[in-house]
Coordinates of C-alpha atoms in Angstrom, one line a residue:
Chain A
X1 CA 18.8 49.8 -104.8
X2 CA 19.8 50.0 -108.8
X3 CA 18.4 52.1 -111.3
X4 CA 18.7 53.8 -114.8
X5 CA 20.9 57.1 -114.5
X6 CA 21.5 59.5 -116.8
X7 CA 25.2 60.8 -117.1
X8 CA 24.9 63.1 -120.3
X9 CA 24.1 62.8 -124.0
X10 CA 23.9 59.2 -125.3
X11 CA 25.3 58.2 -121.9
X12 CA 23.1 56.2 -119.3
X13 CA 24.1 53.4 -117.0
X14 CA 22.8 51.2 -114.0
X15 CA 24.0 52.5 -111.0
X16 CA 23.3 52.0 -107.2
X17 CA 21.4 54.5 -105.8
X18 CA 19.8 55.8 -102.7
X19 CA 16.4 53.6 -102.2
X20 CA 13.5 55.6 -102.4
X21 CA 11.6 56.4 -99.1
X22 CA 7.8 57.8 -97.9
X23 CA 8.1 61.8 -97.8
X24 CA 4.4 63.0 -97.5
X25 CA 1.7 61.5 -96.0
X26 CA 0.2 60.4 -99.6
X27 CA 3.7 58.8 -101.2
X28 CA 3.3 55.2 -101.9
X29 CA 6.5 52.8 -102.7
X30 CA 6.2 50.8 -105.7
X31 CA 8.1 47.7 -106.1
X32 CA 8.9 47.9 -110.5
X33 CA 7.9 44.4 -112.3
X34 CA 8.0 46.1 -115.2
X35 CA 8.9 49.0 -117.1
X36 CA 9.2 50.8 -120.5
X37 CA 12.0 52.6 -122.6
X38 CA 9.6 55.2 -123.8
X39 CA 10.2 57.5 -127.6
X40 CA 10.4 60.2 -125.3
X41 CA 13.3 58.6 -123.6
X42 CA 15.3 59.2 -126.4
X43 CA 14.9 62.8 -126.4
X44 CA 16.1 62.7 -122.7
X45 CA 19.1 59.9 -124.1
X46 CA 19.4 62.9 -127.2
X47 CA 20.3 65.4 -124.6
X48 CA 17.5 67.4 -126.8
X49 CA 15.5 68.5 -123.6
X50 CA 17.0 70.8 -120.8
X51 CA 17.1 70.8 -117.1
X52 CA 18.4 66.9 -116.7
X53 CA 20.9 66.3 -114.6
X54 CA 23.6 64.0 -114.4
X55 CA 22.4 61.2 -111.5
X56 CA 18.6 61.3 -112.2
X57 CA 16.5 58.3 -112.7
X58 CA 14.9 58.2 -115.5
X59 CA 11.6 55.9 -116.4
X60 CA 7.8 57.1 -116.6
X61 CA 6.3 54.1 -118.0
X62 CA 6.6 51.4 -115.2
X63 CA 3.8 49.5 -112.8
X64 CA 4.7 46.9 -109.7
X65 CA 3.6 45.8 -106.1
X66 CA 2.7 48.5 -103.6
X67 CA 5.0 47.2 -100.5
X68 CA 4.8 50.6 -98.1
X69 CA 2.0 53.4 -98.4
X70 CA 2.3 56.9 -96.1
X71 CA -1.0 57.4 -94.4
X72 CA -2.8 59.4 -96.7
X73 CA -2.8 56.5 -99.6
X74 CA -5.4 54.8 -100.4
X75 CA -3.4 51.7 -101.7
X76 CA -3.0 48.6 -99.6
X77 CA 0.5 46.4 -99.7
X78 CA 0.4 43.5 -102.0
X79 CA -1.6 45.6 -104.6
X80 CA -0.3 45.3 -108.5
X81 CA -1.0 48.7 -109.8
X82 CA 0.5 50.4 -113.0
X83 CA 1.5 54.4 -112.4
X84 CA 0.5 57.1 -115.0
X85 CA 3.5 59.1 -115.7
X86 CA 1.5 62.4 -115.0
X87 CA 2.1 63.1 -111.4
X88 CA -1.2 64.8 -110.7
X89 CA -2.6 66.1 -107.2
X90 CA -6.5 65.7 -107.7
X91 CA -7.4 68.2 -106.0
X92 CA -6.7 71.2 -108.1
X93 CA -8.7 73.4 -110.8
X94 CA -6.8 71.8 -114.0
X95 CA -7.5 67.9 -112.2
X96 CA -10.9 68.9 -111.4
X97 CA -11.3 69.0 -115.4
X98 CA -10.0 66.5 -115.5
X99 CA -7.1 68.5 -117.4
X100 CA -5.0 66.0 -115.3
X101 CA -1.5 66.3 -117.1
X102 CA -1.6 70.2 -116.3
X103 CA -1.9 69.7 -112.2
X104 CA -1.3 72.7 -110.3
X105 CA 0.6 71.3 -107.7
X106 CA 2.5 68.4 -107.8
X107 CA 5.9 70.0 -109.7
X108 CA 7.8 71.2 -106.5
X109 CA 8.1 75.2 -106.4
X110 CA 11.1 76.0 -106.8
X111 CA 11.4 74.1 -109.8
X112 CA 8.4 75.8 -111.5
X113 CA 10.7 78.9 -112.8
X114 CA 12.2 77.7 -115.6
X115 CA 9.0 76.5 -117.1
X116 CA 6.9 79.4 -116.1
X117 CA 9.7 81.7 -117.9
X118 CA 9.3 79.3 -120.9
X119 CA 5.9 78.8 -121.4
X120 CA 4.3 81.2 -119.5
X121 CA 3.4 79.6 -116.6
X122 CA 4.7 76.3 -114.8
X123 CA 4.6 73.0 -115.5
X124 CA 3.0 69.6 -114.2
X125 CA 5.4 67.2 -113.1
X126 CA 6.0 63.6 -114.6
X127 CA 8.2 61.1 -113.2
X128 CA 11.6 60.9 -114.5
X129 CA 11.8 63.8 -117.3
X130 CA 14.1 66.4 -116.4
X131 CA 13.7 69.0 -113.6
X132 CA 12.0 71.3 -116.0
X133 CA 9.2 68.3 -114.7
X134 CA 10.0 68.4 -111.3
X135 CA 12.8 66.3 -111.0
X136 CA 11.1 63.3 -109.0
X137 CA 12.9 59.9 -110.1
X138 CA 11.9 57.5 -112.5
X139 CA 10.7 53.9 -112.8
X140 CA 13.4 52.1 -114.4
X141 CA 14.7 51.4 -111.5
X142 CA 13.7 48.6 -108.6
X143 CA 11.4 51.2 -106.2
X144 CA 10.0 54.2 -107.2
X145 CA 8.3 57.1 -104.4
X146 CA 5.0 57.7 -106.3
X147 CA 3.3 60.9 -104.3
X148 CA -0.4 62.0 -104.7
X149 CA -0.4 57.7 -104.7
X150 CA -4.2 57.9 -104.2
X151 CA -5.4 59.7 -107.4
X152 CA -2.8 58.1 -110.1
X153 CA -2.2 54.5 -109.9
X154 CA -4.7 51.9 -111.3
X155 CA -5.1 48.4 -109.6
X156 CA -4.5 45.5 -111.8
X157 CA -7.1 42.5 -111.6
X158 CA -4.5 39.4 -111.2
X159 CA -6.1 38.0 -114.6
X160 CA -4.5 40.3 -116.5
X161 CA -0.2 40.1 -117.2
X162 CA 2.2 42.9 -117.2
X163 CA 2.6 43.0 -121.1
X164 CA -1.2 43.4 -121.3
X165 CA -1.6 46.7 -119.1
X166 CA 1.6 48.5 -118.7
X167 CA 1.5 50.3 -121.6
X168 CA -1.8 52.2 -119.8
X169 CA 1.2 54.3 -117.6
X170 CA 1.5 56.5 -121.1
X171 CA 2.0 55.4 -124.5
X172 CA -1.8 53.2 -124.8
X173 CA -3.6 56.9 -123.3
X174 CA -1.4 59.0 -125.0
X175 CA -2.4 57.4 -128.7
X176 CA -5.3 57.4 -127.6
X177 CA -5.6 61.0 -126.6
X178 CA -3.6 61.6 -130.1
X179 CA -6.8 60.1 -131.4
X180 CA -9.1 61.6 -129.7
X181 CA -8.0 65.4 -130.1
X182 CA -8.1 64.8 -133.6
X183 CA -11.9 64.9 -132.6
X184 CA -12.7 62.2 -135.2
X185 CA -15.5 61.9 -137.5
X186 CA -17.1 58.6 -139.4
X187 CA -15.9 59.8 -142.8
X188 CA -12.3 61.0 -142.0
X189 CA -9.4 60.4 -142.9
X190 CA -6.6 60.7 -140.5
X191 CA -2.5 60.1 -141.4
X192 CA -0.7 59.9 -138.7
X193 CA 3.0 60.8 -138.7
X194 CA 5.1 57.7 -137.2
X195 CA 5.1 54.2 -136.6
X196 CA 7.1 54.4 -133.0
X197 CA 4.5 53.4 -130.2
X198 CA 2.4 56.1 -129.9
X199 CA 2.0 56.5 -133.1
X200 CA 0.6 52.9 -133.3
X201 CA -1.4 53.2 -130.8
X202 CA -2.9 56.5 -132.3
X203 CA -3.7 54.5 -135.1
X204 CA -5.5 51.8 -133.3
X205 CA -7.4 54.1 -131.3
X206 CA -8.3 56.1 -134.5
X207 CA -9.6 53.1 -136.2
X208 CA -11.4 52.5 -132.7
X209 CA -12.9 55.2 -132.9
X210 CA -14.9 55.0 -136.5
X211 CA -12.4 56.4 -138.8
X212 CA -13.3 55.8 -142.2
X213 CA -9.6 55.5 -143.6
X214 CA -6.3 55.6 -141.6
X215 CA -2.5 56.7 -143.2
X216 CA 0.4 56.3 -141.3
X217 CA 3.4 57.5 -142.7
X218 CA 7.3 56.2 -141.8
X219 CA 10.7 54.7 -143.4
X220 CA 10.6 51.6 -141.5
X221 CA 9.3 48.5 -143.1
X222 CA 8.6 46.9 -139.4
X223 CA 7.3 50.1 -138.3
X224 CA 4.9 50.1 -141.4
X225 CA 4.1 46.7 -141.8
X226 CA 2.9 47.1 -138.0
X227 CA 0.7 49.7 -138.8
X228 CA -0.5 48.3 -142.1
X229 CA -1.8 44.5 -139.6
X230 CA -3.7 46.9 -137.2
X231 CA -5.4 48.0 -140.9
X232 CA -4.2 51.3 -141.4
X233 CA -2.7 52.1 -145.3
X234 CA 1.0 53.5 -145.3
X235 CA 3.3 55.7 -147.1
X236 CA 7.0 55.3 -146.5
X237 CA 8.4 58.9 -147.1
X238 CA 11.3 57.9 -148.6
X239 CA 9.9 56.4 -151.5
X240 CA 6.8 58.9 -151.7
X241 CA 5.8 62.8 -151.9
X242 CA 3.6 62.9 -148.8
X243 CA 1.8 65.4 -149.6
X244 CA 1.1 64.7 -153.5
X245 CA -0.1 61.1 -152.0
X246 CA -2.2 62.4 -149.6
X247 CA -4.0 64.6 -151.5
X248 CA -4.7 61.5 -154.0
X249 CA -5.6 59.2 -151.1
X250 CA -8.1 61.7 -149.7
X251 CA -9.8 62.4 -153.1
X252 CA -8.4 65.7 -153.9
X253 CA -9.5 67.3 -150.4
X254 CA -6.6 67.1 -148.0
X255 CA -7.3 64.8 -145.1
X256 CA -9.7 65.4 -142.4
X257 CA -7.1 65.2 -139.4
X258 CA -3.5 64.9 -139.0
X259 CA -1.7 63.3 -136.3
X260 CA 1.7 64.2 -135.3
X261 CA 3.4 61.1 -133.1
X262 CA 7.1 61.9 -133.9
X263 CA 7.8 65.1 -132.4
X264 CA 11.3 67.0 -131.7
X265 CA 13.6 64.9 -133.4
X266 CA 11.8 64.3 -136.7
X267 CA 13.9 63.3 -140.0
X268 CA 13.5 65.0 -143.2
X269 CA 15.5 66.1 -146.3
X270 CA 14.1 69.4 -146.2
X271 CA 16.7 72.0 -145.9
X272 CA 14.9 73.7 -143.4
X273 CA 14.9 70.6 -141.3
X274 CA 19.0 70.5 -141.5
X275 CA 19.0 74.1 -140.0
X276 CA 17.4 73.1 -137.2
X277 CA 19.6 69.4 -136.1
X278 CA 22.2 72.1 -136.4
X279 CA 20.6 74.6 -134.0
X280 CA 19.6 72.0 -131.8
X281 CA 23.2 70.4 -131.7
X282 CA 24.2 73.8 -131.0
X283 CA 21.8 74.6 -128.1
X284 CA 20.1 77.2 -129.9
X285 CA 16.7 75.5 -130.6
X286 CA 15.1 72.8 -129.3
X287 CA 12.4 71.5 -131.9
X288 CA 13.1 69.8 -135.1
X289 CA 9.1 70.1 -136.5
X290 CA 9.1 69.0 -140.0
X291 CA 6.6 66.3 -139.7
X292 CA 4.4 68.6 -138.0
X293 CA 5.2 71.2 -141.1
X294 CA 4.1 68.4 -143.1
X295 CA 1.2 67.8 -141.5
X296 CA -0.6 71.0 -141.5
X297 CA 0.2 71.7 -145.4
X298 CA -1.3 68.1 -145.8
X299 CA -4.1 68.9 -144.1
X300 CA -7.7 69.8 -145.6
X301 CA -9.2 73.7 -144.9
X302 CA -10.8 73.4 -141.9
X303 CA -8.8 70.4 -140.6
X304 CA -8.2 68.7 -137.4
X305 CA -4.4 69.2 -136.2
X306 CA -3.5 66.5 -133.5
X307 CA 0.2 66.6 -131.8
X308 CA 0.8 63.8 -129.2
X309 CA 4.5 64.0 -130.3
X310 CA 6.8 65.9 -127.8
X311 CA 7.9 69.6 -128.1
X312 CA 9.8 71.3 -125.8
X313 CA 11.4 74.6 -127.3
X314 CA 10.6 76.9 -130.3
X315 CA 10.5 76.3 -133.9
X316 CA 11.3 78.8 -137.0
X317 CA 9.8 79.0 -140.3
X318 CA 6.3 77.6 -138.9
X319 CA 3.8 78.1 -141.4
X320 CA 1.5 80.6 -139.6
X321 CA -0.5 81.7 -143.0
X322 CA -1.3 78.3 -143.7
X323 CA -2.4 77.6 -139.6
X324 CA -4.9 80.5 -140.2
X325 CA -5.8 81.0 -143.4
X326 CA -7.2 77.4 -143.6
X327 CA -9.2 77.7 -139.7
X328 CA -7.4 74.7 -138.7
X329 CA -7.9 73.2 -134.8
X330 CA -4.9 72.6 -133.4
X331 CA -4.8 70.2 -129.9
X332 CA -1.6 69.1 -127.9
X333 CA -0.8 68.2 -124.1
X334 CA 0.6 66.0 -122.2
X335 CA -1.8 63.5 -121.8
X336 CA -4.5 63.4 -119.2
X337 CA -3.5 59.7 -118.0
X338 CA -5.6 59.6 -115.1
X339 CA -8.9 60.8 -117.6
X340 CA -8.0 57.3 -119.7
X341 CA -6.8 54.9 -117.3
X342 CA -10.5 52.6 -116.5
X343 CA -11.9 53.0 -119.9
X344 CA -9.0 51.6 -121.4
X345 CA -7.9 48.8 -119.0
X346 CA -11.7 48.0 -119.9
X347 CA -10.8 47.5 -123.0
X348 CA -7.9 45.6 -122.3
X349 CA -10.2 43.1 -120.8
X350 CA -13.0 43.0 -123.6
X351 CA -10.7 42.6 -126.3
X352 CA -11.3 45.9 -127.9
X353 CA -7.3 46.8 -127.6
X354 CA -4.5 45.0 -127.8
X355 CA -1.4 46.4 -126.5
X356 CA 1.5 43.6 -127.1
X357 CA 1.5 43.5 -130.6
X358 CA 4.4 46.5 -130.4
X359 CA 6.5 44.3 -128.0
X360 CA 10.0 43.4 -129.5
X361 CA 12.6 43.1 -126.7
X362 CA 12.0 42.4 -122.7
X363 CA 15.7 42.8 -120.6
X364 CA 16.7 42.2 -116.9
X365 CA 17.4 46.3 -115.9
X366 CA 21.0 45.4 -115.6
X367 CA 20.9 45.1 -119.5
X368 CA 18.8 48.9 -119.5
X369 CA 21.5 51.0 -121.5
X370 CA 21.9 48.3 -124.1
X371 CA 18.4 48.9 -124.5
X372 CA 18.2 52.7 -125.3
X373 CA 21.2 52.2 -127.6
X374 CA 19.0 49.5 -129.1
X375 CA 15.7 51.3 -129.5
X376 CA 17.6 54.4 -131.2
X377 CA 19.8 53.1 -133.7
X378 CA 17.7 49.2 -134.8
X379 CA 14.5 51.6 -135.2
X380 CA 13.0 49.2 -137.8
X381 CA 13.6 45.5 -135.1
X382 CA 13.7 47.2 -131.7
X383 CA 9.8 49.2 -131.8
X384 CA 9.3 48.5 -127.5
X385 CA 12.0 47.4 -124.8
X386 CA 10.2 46.5 -121.6
X387 CA 12.8 46.3 -118.7
X388 CA 12.1 43.4 -115.9
X389 CA 14.0 44.4 -112.8
X390 CA 13.6 41.1 -111.6
X391 CA 14.9 39.2 -114.7
X392 CA 17.5 36.9 -114.7
X393 CA 20.9 38.7 -116.5
Chain B
X1 CA 27.4 126.7 -148.3
X2 CA 27.4 128.4 -145.4
X3 CA 24.2 129.7 -145.3
X4 CA 22.9 125.6 -145.9
X5 CA 24.9 124.2 -143.1
X6 CA 23.3 126.8 -140.8
X7 CA 19.5 126.1 -142.6
X8 CA 20.5 122.6 -141.7
X9 CA 22.0 123.4 -138.5
X10 CA 18.8 125.4 -137.7
X11 CA 16.2 122.9 -138.9
X12 CA 17.9 119.5 -137.4
X13 CA 17.8 121.8 -133.9
X14 CA 13.8 122.1 -134.5
X15 CA 13.6 118.7 -135.3
X16 CA 15.2 117.3 -132.6
X17 CA 13.5 120.1 -130.1
X18 CA 10.2 118.8 -131.9
X19 CA 11.0 115.4 -131.1
X20 CA 11.6 116.2 -127.4
X21 CA 8.5 118.1 -127.2
X22 CA 6.9 114.9 -128.7
X23 CA 8.6 113.0 -126.0
X24 CA 7.8 114.7 -123.1
X25 CA 4.7 114.6 -124.4
X26 CA 4.6 110.9 -125.1
X27 CA 5.5 110.4 -121.0
X28 CA 2.9 112.9 -119.4
X29 CA 0.2 111.2 -121.3
X30 CA 1.5 107.8 -120.1
X31 CA 1.4 109.1 -116.3
X32 CA -1.8 110.1 -117.4
X33 CA -3.3 108.1 -119.1
X34 CA -3.0 105.7 -115.7
X35 CA -6.5 106.0 -115.0
X36 CA -7.0 103.5 -118.1
X37 CA -5.4 100.5 -116.7
X38 CA -7.0 99.0 -114.4
X39 CA -3.1 96.6 -113.8
X40 CA -2.2 96.5 -110.0
X41 CA 0.4 99.4 -109.0
X42 CA 3.2 96.7 -108.6
X43 CA 3.0 95.0 -112.2
X44 CA 3.9 98.5 -113.4
X45 CA 6.7 99.2 -115.2
X46 CA 7.5 102.5 -112.8
X47 CA 5.6 102.1 -109.9
X48 CA 3.9 105.4 -108.4
X49 CA 5.2 106.0 -104.8
X50 CA 8.5 105.8 -103.4
X51 CA 8.6 102.7 -101.7
X52 CA 9.9 99.0 -104.0
X53 CA 6.7 97.5 -103.9
X54 CA 5.8 93.6 -104.7
X55 CA 3.2 91.7 -105.4
X56 CA 1.7 88.0 -106.2
X57 CA -2.0 86.2 -106.7
X58 CA -2.8 83.0 -106.8
X59 CA -6.0 81.1 -107.0
X60 CA -6.8 78.4 -104.4
X61 CA -9.6 75.7 -104.1
X62 CA -10.7 76.4 -100.5
X63 CA -13.2 79.1 -99.7
X64 CA -12.3 82.5 -98.5
X65 CA -13.2 82.0 -94.5
X66 CA -11.3 78.8 -94.3
X67 CA -8.3 80.3 -96.0
X68 CA -8.2 83.8 -93.7
X69 CA -8.5 82.0 -90.6
X70 CA -5.4 79.7 -91.4
X71 CA -3.3 82.8 -92.6
X72 CA -4.7 85.0 -89.1
X73 CA -3.3 82.2 -87.2
X74 CA 0.4 83.5 -87.9
X75 CA 2.0 80.4 -86.7
X76 CA 0.8 78.6 -89.8
X77 CA 2.8 81.2 -92.0
X78 CA 6.3 79.5 -91.5
X79 CA 5.1 76.4 -92.7
X80 CA 5.0 77.8 -96.3
X81 CA 6.8 80.3 -96.1
X82 CA 10.9 79.6 -96.4
X83 CA 12.4 82.5 -95.2
X84 CA 10.3 82.7 -92.1
X85 CA 11.2 80.8 -89.1
X86 CA 8.9 82.1 -86.5
X87 CA 6.3 84.5 -85.6
X88 CA 6.1 85.1 -82.2
X89 CA 3.3 87.6 -80.2
X90 CA 5.9 89.2 -78.1
X91 CA 4.3 91.4 -75.1
X92 CA 0.9 92.5 -75.1
X93 CA 1.0 95.7 -77.3
X94 CA 0.0 93.7 -80.2
X95 CA 3.5 93.6 -81.7
X96 CA 4.7 90.0 -83.9
X97 CA 8.5 89.5 -83.8
X98 CA 9.2 87.3 -87.5
X99 CA 12.2 85.8 -87.6
X100 CA 13.2 86.2 -91.0
X101 CA 16.9 83.8 -92.9
X102 CA 19.3 86.3 -94.0
X103 CA 22.1 84.6 -95.9
X104 CA 25.2 83.6 -94.0
X105 CA 23.3 82.1 -91.3
X106 CA 21.9 85.6 -90.4
X107 CA 18.2 86.6 -89.2
X108 CA 16.4 89.4 -89.2
X109 CA 13.8 90.3 -87.3
X110 CA 11.0 92.2 -88.2
X111 CA 8.8 94.0 -85.7
X112 CA 4.9 94.6 -87.0
X113 CA 1.5 95.5 -86.1
X114 CA -1.6 94.7 -87.6
X115 CA -2.6 97.9 -88.7
X116 CA -6.3 96.9 -90.5
X117 CA -8.0 93.6 -90.9
X118 CA -11.8 92.4 -92.0
X119 CA -12.9 88.9 -91.0
X120 CA -12.4 86.9 -94.5
X121 CA -11.3 90.1 -96.6
X122 CA -7.8 91.2 -95.6
X123 CA -5.3 91.7 -93.6
X124 CA -2.6 94.4 -93.7
X125 CA 0.6 94.7 -91.1
X126 CA 3.6 97.3 -90.8
X127 CA 6.7 97.8 -89.3
X128 CA 7.1 99.1 -86.1
X129 CA 9.4 100.8 -83.7
X130 CA 13.0 98.5 -83.9
X131 CA 12.3 96.7 -86.9
X132 CA 15.2 95.7 -88.9
X133 CA 13.4 96.4 -92.0
X134 CA 10.9 99.0 -92.8
X135 CA 8.2 97.2 -94.4
X136 CA 4.5 97.2 -94.2
X137 CA 1.9 94.2 -96.3
X138 CA -1.3 93.1 -96.5
X139 CA -2.7 89.8 -98.1
X140 CA -6.7 90.1 -99.4
X141 CA -9.3 87.7 -100.4
X142 CA -11.4 87.6 -102.8
X143 CA -13.7 85.3 -104.0
X144 CA -12.7 83.8 -107.6
X145 CA -15.7 83.2 -109.9
X146 CA -17.3 79.8 -110.5
X147 CA -15.7 76.7 -108.2
X148 CA -12.8 78.4 -108.8
X149 CA -12.0 78.9 -105.0
X150 CA -10.5 82.1 -103.7
X151 CA -8.4 84.7 -104.6
X152 CA -5.4 85.1 -102.8
X153 CA -2.6 88.3 -102.9
X154 CA 0.6 89.6 -101.4
X155 CA 1.0 93.0 -101.4
X156 CA 4.2 94.1 -99.9
X157 CA 6.3 97.6 -99.7
X158 CA 9.9 98.0 -98.5
X159 CA 11.9 100.9 -97.2
X160 CA 14.8 101.5 -99.0
X161 CA 13.4 102.6 -101.9
X162 CA 13.0 100.4 -105.5
X163 CA 16.6 101.6 -106.7
X164 CA 18.0 100.4 -103.2
X165 CA 16.0 97.5 -102.2
X166 CA 17.8 95.3 -105.6
X167 CA 21.0 96.0 -103.3
X168 CA 19.7 95.2 -100.0
X169 CA 18.1 92.3 -101.1
X170 CA 21.4 90.5 -101.1
X171 CA 22.3 91.4 -98.0
X172 CA 18.8 90.8 -96.1
X173 CA 16.9 88.0 -97.7
X174 CA 17.6 84.8 -99.1
X175 CA 15.4 85.1 -102.5
X176 CA 13.9 88.5 -104.3
X177 CA 11.1 89.8 -102.7
X178 CA 9.2 89.3 -105.7
X179 CA 10.8 85.2 -106.1
X180 CA 9.6 84.5 -102.8
X181 CA 6.3 85.8 -102.4
X182 CA 5.1 83.2 -105.4
X183 CA 6.6 80.5 -104.4
X184 CA 5.8 81.3 -101.1
X185 CA 1.9 82.0 -102.0
X186 CA 2.1 78.0 -104.3
X187 CA 3.0 76.6 -100.9
X188 CA 0.1 77.8 -99.6
X189 CA -2.2 76.3 -102.2
X190 CA -0.2 73.0 -102.6
X191 CA -0.5 73.1 -98.7
X192 CA -4.3 74.0 -99.1
X193 CA -5.3 71.8 -102.3
X194 CA -3.9 68.3 -101.3
X195 CA -3.0 68.8 -97.8
X196 CA 1.2 68.0 -98.4
X197 CA 4.4 70.6 -100.7
X198 CA 5.5 68.9 -103.5
X199 CA 8.9 68.0 -103.3
X200 CA 10.9 65.4 -106.1
X201 CA 13.8 64.5 -103.1
X202 CA 14.0 60.6 -102.4
X203 CA 15.0 60.4 -99.2
X204 CA 13.8 62.2 -95.9
X205 CA 17.4 62.8 -95.4
X206 CA 17.4 65.6 -98.2
X207 CA 13.7 67.1 -97.2
X208 CA 14.3 71.1 -96.4
X209 CA 13.4 70.0 -92.4
X210 CA 15.8 67.8 -92.5
X211 CA 18.5 69.7 -94.0
X212 CA 17.4 72.9 -91.4
X213 CA 18.2 69.8 -88.7
X214 CA 21.4 69.5 -89.2
X215 CA 22.1 73.0 -90.4

């Protein structure tokens, strides 16, 4: 089959690789109809996530048609499904508590040691996202093997097209959980750093959850315009002193909740961020956390900090004093996708949530490398890229 | 001047002596205070006893009796123990032979007998005459709190003693025993909780089983 494979920093190619097969009984094979490039794929593209190997098939936002099932799968051939990016067994302690992205059993044993050393306990598995999270082949391909196919995939009714539901795989539930982790109350002012796809969905979710005011922070005019279109107020951080502005826009209190939808490669001209850029380049640290540091200083005493943005390693010059003295609640984590898919599918069907507004480009799979390059380098215009393996070149 | 120097030397001698005493007291105190530490022996920086000991626990969401029964059926163990090829009951004297894979395609035979067992609680074994390695081990099953299932602990001791084991490992085992125990227990957990052992390979030709067949 044809698949997008990683070869090094800034080097991804569509290659011919072996077709996936059923290995375990609960597996299914899906023929991909739509697959997206995620903002977090750019961390792989930029080489800042450890444990990626040349030849790895990327992609963790995908959907398609069931073409083969193992004996333990409850899917049927011909069904259209969206597959969560988190691989979860459904039977362990964490899955039983709906902490699907902390599944004990999806990351192969021999792959668990690296993350257990980094984080104290091993990570769960994700599709197409380094060997730290299992080394599973991803969905930017013609076909994909889906383990535990009786727990993850959600069957899609025929009247919804791919563009409406594809983002149930990751960015929609990730934005939703980002807002949920901010524990939004009706009178809250919520600030969201980053108007990429996850930030935009976090903004939309915060509004649906009833926040009184949502403030979006970015510097790309087109992305800020999308946030405005959703009903958010906006701050361009290149034009404005963000902390000063947030204090004023929250009536001198500080914002009630902050959401960091930027993650480990945040922009910023502060001196500590420039040092972090250098360290990341030479492999001495992974995370540039300037957005998150700014968020922790902007949030009010007793406020809430939600981190859907991806971080992988360590950060120094951490505002530990602010975190403790202000009595903050801090929540992060990979998304428990399976917990949200059913509810969010219903919200798409009844029109509460629209997921199509941010799609800027649809490309054949063969042009995936071009998609990565433009999504990284032209962030103003390229807001979200969908790859279609079946599309004519 | 001389006098001062000598006094200085004398003083530093006293300081050093006091330091050594304090350090000795610290060491012996550390040993004595072990009564205040509930951690398992195999997690100690300096384990007690003459033998190298490794151990690991895992919590499995299944009832104690089910896990005990599965383990007691020794033919099941190679299904999740990576380096154990087969376990055969040899003869009528209750001796089991564990055929263990060693580096470079070699094998080690470990002959054991059950030294103690209690239904649903523990199984202990020790090596007997004719075994390639002197070892003993025990698996314990305890109820975990609430709905969490069962805490399974695997503890094994080896002769040679601690220091020599590290050197012996390279010849005898595929992996360090501590790592092997951790991996094996995780595989058991996967098998019990999900019915399968997770793998990220894309084709059947890449699986462990397929690779073993072609070896």
